[in-house]
PDB file of C-alpha atoms and ligand atoms in Angstrom:
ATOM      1  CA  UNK A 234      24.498   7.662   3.887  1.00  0.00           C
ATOM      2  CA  UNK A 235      22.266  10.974   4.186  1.00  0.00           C
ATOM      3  CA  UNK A 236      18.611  10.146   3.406  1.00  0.00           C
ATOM      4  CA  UNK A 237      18.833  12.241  -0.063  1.00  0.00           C
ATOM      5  CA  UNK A 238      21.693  10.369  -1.168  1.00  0.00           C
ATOM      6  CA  UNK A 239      19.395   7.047  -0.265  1.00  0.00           C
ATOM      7  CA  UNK A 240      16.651   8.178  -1.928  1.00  0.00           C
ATOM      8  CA  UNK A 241      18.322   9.139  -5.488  1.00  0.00           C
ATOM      9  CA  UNK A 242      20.426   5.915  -5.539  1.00  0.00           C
ATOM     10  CA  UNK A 243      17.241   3.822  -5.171  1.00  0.00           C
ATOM     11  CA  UNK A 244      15.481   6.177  -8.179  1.00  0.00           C
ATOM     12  CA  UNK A 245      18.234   5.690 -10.466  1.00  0.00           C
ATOM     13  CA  UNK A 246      17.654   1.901  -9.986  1.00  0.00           C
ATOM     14  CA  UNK A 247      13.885   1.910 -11.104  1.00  0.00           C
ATOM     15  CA  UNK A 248      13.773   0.162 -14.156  1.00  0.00           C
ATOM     16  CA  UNK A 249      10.418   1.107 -14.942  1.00  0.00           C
ATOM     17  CA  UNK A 250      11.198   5.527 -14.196  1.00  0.00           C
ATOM     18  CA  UNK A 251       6.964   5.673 -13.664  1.00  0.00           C
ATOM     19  CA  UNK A 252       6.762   3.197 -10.757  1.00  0.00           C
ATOM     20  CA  UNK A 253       5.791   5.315  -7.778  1.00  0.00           C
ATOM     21  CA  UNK A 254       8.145   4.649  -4.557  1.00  0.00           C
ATOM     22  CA  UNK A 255       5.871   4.904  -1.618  1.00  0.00           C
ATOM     23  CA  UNK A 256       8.943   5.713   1.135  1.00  0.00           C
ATOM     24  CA  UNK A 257       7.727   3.804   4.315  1.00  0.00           C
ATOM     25  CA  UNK A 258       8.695   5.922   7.276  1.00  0.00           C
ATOM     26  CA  UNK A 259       7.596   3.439   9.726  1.00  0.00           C
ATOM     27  CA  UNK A 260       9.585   3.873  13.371  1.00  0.00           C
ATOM     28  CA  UNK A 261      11.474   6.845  11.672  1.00  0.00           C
ATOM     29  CA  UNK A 262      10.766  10.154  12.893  1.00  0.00           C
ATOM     30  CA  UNK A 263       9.055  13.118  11.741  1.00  0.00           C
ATOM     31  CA  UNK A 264      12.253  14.850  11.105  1.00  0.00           C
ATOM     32  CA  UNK A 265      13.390  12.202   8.690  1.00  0.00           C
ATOM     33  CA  UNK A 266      10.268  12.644   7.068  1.00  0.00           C
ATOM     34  CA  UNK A 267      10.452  16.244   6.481  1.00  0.00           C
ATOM     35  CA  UNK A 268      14.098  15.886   5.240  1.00  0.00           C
ATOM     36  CA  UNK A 269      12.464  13.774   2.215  1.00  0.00           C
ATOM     37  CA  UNK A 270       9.494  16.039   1.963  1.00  0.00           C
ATOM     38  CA  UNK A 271      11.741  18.398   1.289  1.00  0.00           C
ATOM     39  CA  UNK A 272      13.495  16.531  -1.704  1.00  0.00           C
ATOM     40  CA  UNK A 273      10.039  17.216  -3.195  1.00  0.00           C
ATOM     41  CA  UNK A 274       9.051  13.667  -1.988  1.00  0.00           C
ATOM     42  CA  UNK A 275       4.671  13.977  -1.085  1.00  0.00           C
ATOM     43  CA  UNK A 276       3.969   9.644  -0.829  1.00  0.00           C
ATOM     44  CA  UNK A 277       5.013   8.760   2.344  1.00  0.00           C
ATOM     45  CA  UNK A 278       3.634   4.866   3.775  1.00  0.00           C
ATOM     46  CA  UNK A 279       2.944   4.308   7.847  1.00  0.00           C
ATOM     47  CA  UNK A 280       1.852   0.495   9.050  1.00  0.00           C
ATOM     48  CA  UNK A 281       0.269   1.754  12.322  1.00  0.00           C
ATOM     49  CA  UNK A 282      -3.036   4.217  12.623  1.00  0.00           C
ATOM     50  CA  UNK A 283      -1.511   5.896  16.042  1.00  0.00           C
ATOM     51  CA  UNK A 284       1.966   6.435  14.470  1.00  0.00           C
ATOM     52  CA  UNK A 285       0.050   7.719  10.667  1.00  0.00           C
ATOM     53  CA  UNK A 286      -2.105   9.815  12.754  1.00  0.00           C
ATOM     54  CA  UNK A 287       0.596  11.868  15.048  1.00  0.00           C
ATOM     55  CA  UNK A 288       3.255  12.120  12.172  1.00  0.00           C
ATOM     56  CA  UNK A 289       0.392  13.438   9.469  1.00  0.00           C
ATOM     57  CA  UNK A 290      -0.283  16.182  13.067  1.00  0.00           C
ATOM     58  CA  UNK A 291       3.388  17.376  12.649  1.00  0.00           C
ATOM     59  CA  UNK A 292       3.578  17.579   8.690  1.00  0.00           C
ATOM     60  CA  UNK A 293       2.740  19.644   5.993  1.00  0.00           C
ATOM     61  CA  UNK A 294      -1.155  18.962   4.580  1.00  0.00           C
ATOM     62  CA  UNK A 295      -0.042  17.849   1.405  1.00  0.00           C
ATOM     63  CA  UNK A 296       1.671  14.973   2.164  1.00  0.00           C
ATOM     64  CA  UNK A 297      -0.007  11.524   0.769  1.00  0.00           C
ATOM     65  CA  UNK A 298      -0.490   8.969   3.361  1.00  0.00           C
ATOM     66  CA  UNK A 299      -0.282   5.533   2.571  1.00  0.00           C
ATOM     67  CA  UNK A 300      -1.780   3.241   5.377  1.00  0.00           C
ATOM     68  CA  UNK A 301       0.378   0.014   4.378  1.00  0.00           C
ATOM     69  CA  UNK A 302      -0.173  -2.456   7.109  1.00  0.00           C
ATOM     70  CA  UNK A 303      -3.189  -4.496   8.530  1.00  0.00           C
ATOM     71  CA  UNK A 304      -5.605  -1.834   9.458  1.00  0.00           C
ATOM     72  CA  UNK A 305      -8.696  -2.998  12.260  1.00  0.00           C
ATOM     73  CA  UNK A 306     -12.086  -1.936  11.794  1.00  0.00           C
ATOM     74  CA  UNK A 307     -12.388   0.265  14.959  1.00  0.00           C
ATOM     75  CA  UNK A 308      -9.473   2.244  13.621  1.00  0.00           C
ATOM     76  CA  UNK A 309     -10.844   3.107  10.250  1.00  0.00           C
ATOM     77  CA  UNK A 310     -12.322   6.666  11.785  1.00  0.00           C
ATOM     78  CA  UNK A 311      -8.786   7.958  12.546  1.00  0.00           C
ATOM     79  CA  UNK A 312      -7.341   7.870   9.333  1.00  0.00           C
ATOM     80  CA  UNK A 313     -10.763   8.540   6.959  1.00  0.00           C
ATOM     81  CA  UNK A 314     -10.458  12.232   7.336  1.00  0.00           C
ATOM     82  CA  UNK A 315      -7.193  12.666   5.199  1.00  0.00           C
ATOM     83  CA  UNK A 316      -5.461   9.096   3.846  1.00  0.00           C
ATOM     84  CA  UNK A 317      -4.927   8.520   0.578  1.00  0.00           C
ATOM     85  CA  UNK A 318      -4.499   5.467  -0.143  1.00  0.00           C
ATOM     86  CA  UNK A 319      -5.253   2.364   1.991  1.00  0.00           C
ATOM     87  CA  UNK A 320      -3.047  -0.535   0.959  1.00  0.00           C
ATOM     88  CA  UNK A 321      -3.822  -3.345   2.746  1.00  0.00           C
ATOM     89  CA  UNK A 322      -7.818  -4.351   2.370  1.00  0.00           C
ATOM     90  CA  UNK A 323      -8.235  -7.629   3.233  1.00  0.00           C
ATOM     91  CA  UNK A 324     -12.301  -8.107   4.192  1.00  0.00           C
ATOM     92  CA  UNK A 325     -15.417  -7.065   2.940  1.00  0.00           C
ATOM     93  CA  UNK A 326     -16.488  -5.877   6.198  1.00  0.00           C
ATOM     94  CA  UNK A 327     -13.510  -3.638   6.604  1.00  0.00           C
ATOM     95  CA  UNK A 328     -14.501  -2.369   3.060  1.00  0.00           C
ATOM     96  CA  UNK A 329     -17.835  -1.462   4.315  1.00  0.00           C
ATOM     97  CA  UNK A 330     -15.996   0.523   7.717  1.00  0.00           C
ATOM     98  CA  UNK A 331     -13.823   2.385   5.298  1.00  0.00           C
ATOM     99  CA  UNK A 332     -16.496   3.242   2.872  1.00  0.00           C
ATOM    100  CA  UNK A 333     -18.746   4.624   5.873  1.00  0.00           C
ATOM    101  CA  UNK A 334     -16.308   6.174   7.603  1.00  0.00           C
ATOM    102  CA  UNK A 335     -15.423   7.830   4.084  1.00  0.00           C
ATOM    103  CA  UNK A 336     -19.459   9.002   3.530  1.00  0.00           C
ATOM    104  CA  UNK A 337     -19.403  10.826   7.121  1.00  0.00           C
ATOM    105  CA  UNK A 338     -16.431  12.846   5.832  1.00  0.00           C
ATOM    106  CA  UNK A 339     -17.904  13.302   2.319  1.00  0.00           C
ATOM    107  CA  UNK A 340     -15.234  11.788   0.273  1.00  0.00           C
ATOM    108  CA  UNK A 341     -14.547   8.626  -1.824  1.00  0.00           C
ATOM    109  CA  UNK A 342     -11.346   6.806  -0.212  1.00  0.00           C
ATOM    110  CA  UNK A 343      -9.291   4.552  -2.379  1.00  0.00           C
ATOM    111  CA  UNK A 344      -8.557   1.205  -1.590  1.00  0.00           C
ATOM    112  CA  UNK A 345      -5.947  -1.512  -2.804  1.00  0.00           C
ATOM    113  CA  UNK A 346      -7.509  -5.205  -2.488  1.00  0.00           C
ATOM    114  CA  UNK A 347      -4.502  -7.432  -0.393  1.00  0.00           C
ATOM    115  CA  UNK A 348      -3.910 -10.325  -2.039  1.00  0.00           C
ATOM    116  CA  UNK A 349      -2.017 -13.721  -0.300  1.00  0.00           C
ATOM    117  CA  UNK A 350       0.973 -14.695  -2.812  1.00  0.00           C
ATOM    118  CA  UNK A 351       3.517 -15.707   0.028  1.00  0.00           C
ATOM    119  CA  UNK A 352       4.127 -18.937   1.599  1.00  0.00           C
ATOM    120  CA  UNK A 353       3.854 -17.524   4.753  1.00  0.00           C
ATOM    121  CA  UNK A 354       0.816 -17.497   6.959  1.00  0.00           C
ATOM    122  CA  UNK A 355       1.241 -14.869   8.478  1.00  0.00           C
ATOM    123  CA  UNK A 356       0.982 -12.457   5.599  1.00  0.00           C
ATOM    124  CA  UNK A 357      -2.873 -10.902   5.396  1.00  0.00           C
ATOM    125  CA  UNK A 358      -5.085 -10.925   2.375  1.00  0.00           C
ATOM    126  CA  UNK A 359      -7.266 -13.111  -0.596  1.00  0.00           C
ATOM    127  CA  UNK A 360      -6.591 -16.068  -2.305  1.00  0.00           C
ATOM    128  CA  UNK A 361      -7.187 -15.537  -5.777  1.00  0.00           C
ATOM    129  CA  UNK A 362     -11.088 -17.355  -5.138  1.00  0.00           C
ATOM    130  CA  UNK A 363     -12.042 -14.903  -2.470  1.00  0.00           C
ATOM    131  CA  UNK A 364     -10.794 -12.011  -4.264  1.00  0.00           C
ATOM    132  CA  UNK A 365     -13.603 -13.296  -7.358  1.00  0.00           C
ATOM    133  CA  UNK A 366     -16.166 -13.311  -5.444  1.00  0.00           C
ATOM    134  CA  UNK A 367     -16.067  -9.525  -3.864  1.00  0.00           C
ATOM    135  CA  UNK A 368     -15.219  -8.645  -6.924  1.00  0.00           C
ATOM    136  CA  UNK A 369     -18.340 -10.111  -8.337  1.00  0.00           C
ATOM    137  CA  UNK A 370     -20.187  -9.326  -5.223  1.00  0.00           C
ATOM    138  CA  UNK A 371     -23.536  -7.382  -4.834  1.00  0.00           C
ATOM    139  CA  UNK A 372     -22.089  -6.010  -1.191  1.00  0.00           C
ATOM    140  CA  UNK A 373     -19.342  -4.268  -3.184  1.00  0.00           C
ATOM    141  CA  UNK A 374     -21.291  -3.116  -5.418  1.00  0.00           C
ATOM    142  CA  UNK A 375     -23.351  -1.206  -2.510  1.00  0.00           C
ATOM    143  CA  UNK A 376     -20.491   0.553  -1.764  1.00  0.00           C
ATOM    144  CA  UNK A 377     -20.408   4.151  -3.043  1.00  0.00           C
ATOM    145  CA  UNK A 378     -17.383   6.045  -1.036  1.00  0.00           C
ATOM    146  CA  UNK A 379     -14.582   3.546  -1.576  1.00  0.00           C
ATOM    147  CA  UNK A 380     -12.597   3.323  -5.119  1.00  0.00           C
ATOM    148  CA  UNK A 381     -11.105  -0.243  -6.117  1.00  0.00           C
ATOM    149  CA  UNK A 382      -7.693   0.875  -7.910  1.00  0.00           C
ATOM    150  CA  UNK A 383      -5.805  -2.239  -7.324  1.00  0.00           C
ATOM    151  CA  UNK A 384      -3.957  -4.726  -5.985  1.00  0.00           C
ATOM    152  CA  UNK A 385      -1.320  -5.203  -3.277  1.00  0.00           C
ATOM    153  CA  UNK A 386       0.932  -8.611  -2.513  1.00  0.00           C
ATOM    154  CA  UNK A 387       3.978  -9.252  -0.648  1.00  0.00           C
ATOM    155  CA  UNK A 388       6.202 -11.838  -1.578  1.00  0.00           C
ATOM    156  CA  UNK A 389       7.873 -14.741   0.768  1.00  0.00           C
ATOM    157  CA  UNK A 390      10.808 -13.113   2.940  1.00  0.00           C
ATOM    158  CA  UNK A 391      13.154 -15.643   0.988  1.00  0.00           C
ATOM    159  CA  UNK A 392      16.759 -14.936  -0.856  1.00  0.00           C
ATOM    160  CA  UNK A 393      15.341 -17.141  -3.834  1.00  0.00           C
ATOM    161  CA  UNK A 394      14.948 -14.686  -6.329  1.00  0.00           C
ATOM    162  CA  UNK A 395      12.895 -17.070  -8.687  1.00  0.00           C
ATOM    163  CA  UNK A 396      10.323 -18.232  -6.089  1.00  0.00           C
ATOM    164  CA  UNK A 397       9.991 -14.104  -5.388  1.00  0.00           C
ATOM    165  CA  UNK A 398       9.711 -13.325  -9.190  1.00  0.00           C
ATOM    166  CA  UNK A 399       7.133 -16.557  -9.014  1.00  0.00           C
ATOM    167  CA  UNK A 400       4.792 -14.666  -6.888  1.00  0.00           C
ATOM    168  CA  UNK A 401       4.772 -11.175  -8.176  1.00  0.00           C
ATOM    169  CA  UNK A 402       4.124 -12.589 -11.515  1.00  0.00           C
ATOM    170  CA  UNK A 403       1.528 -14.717 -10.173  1.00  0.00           C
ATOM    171  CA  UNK A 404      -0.230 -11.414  -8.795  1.00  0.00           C
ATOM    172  CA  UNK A 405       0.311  -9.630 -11.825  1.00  0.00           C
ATOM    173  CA  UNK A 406      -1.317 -11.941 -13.807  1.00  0.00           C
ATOM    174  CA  UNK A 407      -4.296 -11.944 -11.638  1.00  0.00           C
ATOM    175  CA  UNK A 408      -4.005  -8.297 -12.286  1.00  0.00           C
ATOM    176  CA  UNK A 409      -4.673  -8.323 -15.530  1.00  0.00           C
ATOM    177  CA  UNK A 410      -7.304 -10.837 -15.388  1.00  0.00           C
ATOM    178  CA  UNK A 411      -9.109  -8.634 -13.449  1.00  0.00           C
ATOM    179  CA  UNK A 412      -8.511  -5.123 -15.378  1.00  0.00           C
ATOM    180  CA  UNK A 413      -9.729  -7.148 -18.856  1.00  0.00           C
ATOM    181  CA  UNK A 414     -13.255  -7.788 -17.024  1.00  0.00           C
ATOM    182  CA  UNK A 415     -16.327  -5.828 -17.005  1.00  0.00           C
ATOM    183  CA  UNK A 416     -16.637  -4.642 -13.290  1.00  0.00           C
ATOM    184  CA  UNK A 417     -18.507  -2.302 -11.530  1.00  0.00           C
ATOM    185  CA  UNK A 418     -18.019   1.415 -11.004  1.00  0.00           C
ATOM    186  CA  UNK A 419     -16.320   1.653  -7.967  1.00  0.00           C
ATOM    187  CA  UNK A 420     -13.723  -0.913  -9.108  1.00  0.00           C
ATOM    188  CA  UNK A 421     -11.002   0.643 -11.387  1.00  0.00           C
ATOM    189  CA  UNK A 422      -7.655  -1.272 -11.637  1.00  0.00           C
ATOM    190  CA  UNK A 423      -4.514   0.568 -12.396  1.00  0.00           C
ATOM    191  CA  UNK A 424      -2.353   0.483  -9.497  1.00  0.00           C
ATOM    192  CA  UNK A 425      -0.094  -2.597  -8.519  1.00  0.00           C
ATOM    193  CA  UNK A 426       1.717  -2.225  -5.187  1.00  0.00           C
ATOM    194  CA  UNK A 427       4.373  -5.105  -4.772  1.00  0.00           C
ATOM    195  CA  UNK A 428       8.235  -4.676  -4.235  1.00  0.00           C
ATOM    196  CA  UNK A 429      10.265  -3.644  -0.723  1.00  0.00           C
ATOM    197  CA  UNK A 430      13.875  -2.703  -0.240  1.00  0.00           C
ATOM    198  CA  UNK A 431      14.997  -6.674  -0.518  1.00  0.00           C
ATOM    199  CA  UNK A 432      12.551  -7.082  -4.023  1.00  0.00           C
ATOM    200  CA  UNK A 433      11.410  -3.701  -5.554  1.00  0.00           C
ATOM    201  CA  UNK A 434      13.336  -4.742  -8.501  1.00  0.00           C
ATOM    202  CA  UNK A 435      12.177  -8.160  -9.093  1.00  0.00           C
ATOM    203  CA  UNK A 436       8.843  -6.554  -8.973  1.00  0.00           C
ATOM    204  CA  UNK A 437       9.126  -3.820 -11.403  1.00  0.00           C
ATOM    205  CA  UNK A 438      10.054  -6.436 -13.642  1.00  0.00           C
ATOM    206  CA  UNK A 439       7.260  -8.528 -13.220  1.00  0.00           C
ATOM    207  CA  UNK A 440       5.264  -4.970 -13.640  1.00  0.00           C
ATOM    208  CA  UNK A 441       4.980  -3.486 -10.104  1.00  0.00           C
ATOM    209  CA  UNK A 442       3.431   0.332 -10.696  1.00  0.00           C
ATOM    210  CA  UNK A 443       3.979   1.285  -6.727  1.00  0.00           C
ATOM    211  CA  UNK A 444       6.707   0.022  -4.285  1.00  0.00           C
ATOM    212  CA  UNK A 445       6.955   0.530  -0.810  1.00  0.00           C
ATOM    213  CA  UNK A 446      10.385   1.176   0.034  1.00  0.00           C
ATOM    214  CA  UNK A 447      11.413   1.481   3.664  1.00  0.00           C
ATOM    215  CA  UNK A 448      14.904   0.332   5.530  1.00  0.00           C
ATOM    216  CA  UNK A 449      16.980   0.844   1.668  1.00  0.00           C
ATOM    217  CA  UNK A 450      16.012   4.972   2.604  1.00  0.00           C
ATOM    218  CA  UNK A 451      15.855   5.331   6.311  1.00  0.00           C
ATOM    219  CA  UNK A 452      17.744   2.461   7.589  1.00  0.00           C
ATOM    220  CA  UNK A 453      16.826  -0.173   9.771  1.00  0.00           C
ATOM    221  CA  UNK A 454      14.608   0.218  12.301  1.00  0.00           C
ATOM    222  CA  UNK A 455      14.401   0.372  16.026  1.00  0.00           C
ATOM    223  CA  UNK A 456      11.633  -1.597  17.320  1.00  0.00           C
ATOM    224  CA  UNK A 457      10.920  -0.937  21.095  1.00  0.00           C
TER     225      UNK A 457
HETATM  226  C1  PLP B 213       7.529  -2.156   6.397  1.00  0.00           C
HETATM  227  C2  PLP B 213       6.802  -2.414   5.149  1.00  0.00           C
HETATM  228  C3  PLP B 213       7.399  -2.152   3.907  1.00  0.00           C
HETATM  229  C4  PLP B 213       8.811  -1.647   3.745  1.00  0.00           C
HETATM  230  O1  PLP B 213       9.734  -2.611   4.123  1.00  0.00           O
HETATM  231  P1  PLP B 213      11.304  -2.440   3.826  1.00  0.00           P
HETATM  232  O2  PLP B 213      11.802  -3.823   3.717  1.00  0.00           O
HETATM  233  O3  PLP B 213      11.874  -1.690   4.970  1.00  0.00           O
HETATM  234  O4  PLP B 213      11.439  -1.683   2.545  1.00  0.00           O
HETATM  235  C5  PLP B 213       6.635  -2.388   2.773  1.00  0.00           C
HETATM  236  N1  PLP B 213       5.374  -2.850   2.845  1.00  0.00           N
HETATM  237  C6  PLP B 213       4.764  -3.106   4.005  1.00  0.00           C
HETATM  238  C7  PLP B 213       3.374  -3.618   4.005  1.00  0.00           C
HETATM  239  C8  PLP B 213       5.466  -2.904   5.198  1.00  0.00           C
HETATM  240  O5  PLP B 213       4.849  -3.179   6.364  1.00  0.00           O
END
């Protein structure tokens, strides 16, 4: 199916019409990307700095880049002149890269916190304990170029739907626990990113407000 056709099916499945769909271009080229820039599509998601940083080169300035995947410190200068929205925080210390990398360029960068609800190891981010104490933290606190909107989670790569739904609520209700308390100013949650092609809808029932949705609009992809 043509990319357009993709993209409208998956919007007429949203349950919840205000959840943002991040489209994750990742491996796809520019050319696919303009054809859904063109739709009137501007949140576009890349998991790798080198691949984020040549595609944004080639594309019109108003697209917003979502950095998705793991991000390393020593990469943080690449992307602080024009992303978004970085997805995938998982350390204090690369909270403190972003946020200086964001003062040299004079801006305030927005950040999601990562947070581990799979059962598999090798998924990044906090438990629920770590995730207190930065949040409670005088480091973070220090921080005045990085913005705290939310949270981000990926579920187990599992067909059980319930263990899935298990998770995402799981995060959600951390979610919550965290908007209800009193935190600091550059900590302001209103954005929960969970939900792919295989889950987006078990998500957006457990409350997702962002999913990042890449092989159900661009089809599989060609790793080389
Ligand atoms: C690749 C990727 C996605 C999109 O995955 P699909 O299953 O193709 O929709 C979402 N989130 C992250 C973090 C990713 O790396």
């Amino acid at each position: 199916m043509p990319l357009k056709e993709n993209l409208l099916s998956i919007k007429n499945t949203f349950i919840n019409t205000n959840c943002l769909l991040i489209a994750v271009s990742k491996t796809h080229p520019a050319s696919s990307i303009r054809e859904i820039y063109d739709l009137g599509h501007r949140d576009f998601g890349e998991n790798k700095v080198q691949e984020l940083t040549d595609k944004a080169a080639q594309l019109p300035q108003d697209i917003r880049w979502h950095m998705i995947g793991h991000l390393q410190r020593n990469k943080v200068k690449y992307i602080a002149p024009f992303v978004f929205l970085i997805h995938g925080v998982d350390s204090l210390k690369l909270l403190q890269e972003i946020d200086k990398q964001a003062e040299k360029n004079n801006r305030i960068i927005s950040c999601l916190l990562q947070v581990h609800i799979a059962e598999e190891e090798s998924k990044f981010g906090f438990s629920e304990e770590e995730l207190m104490d930065l949040i409670h933290s005088e480091e973070l606190k220090a921080l005045n170029n990085i913005k705290i909107i939310g949270l981000m989670g990926m579920a187990t790569y599992t067909e059980n739907v319930a263990k899935v739904r298990k998770e995402f609520a799981g995060l959600k209700s951390l979610f919550e626990k965290l908007k209800a308390l009193d935190l600091s100013g550059n900590v302001d949650m209103k954005v929960l990113s969970m939900g792919m092609s295989g889950d987006y809808l078990i998500a957006q029932e457990e409350g997702s407000t962002m999913v990042r949705i890449g092989s159900a609009i661009f089809g599989e992809r060609n790793y080389n």
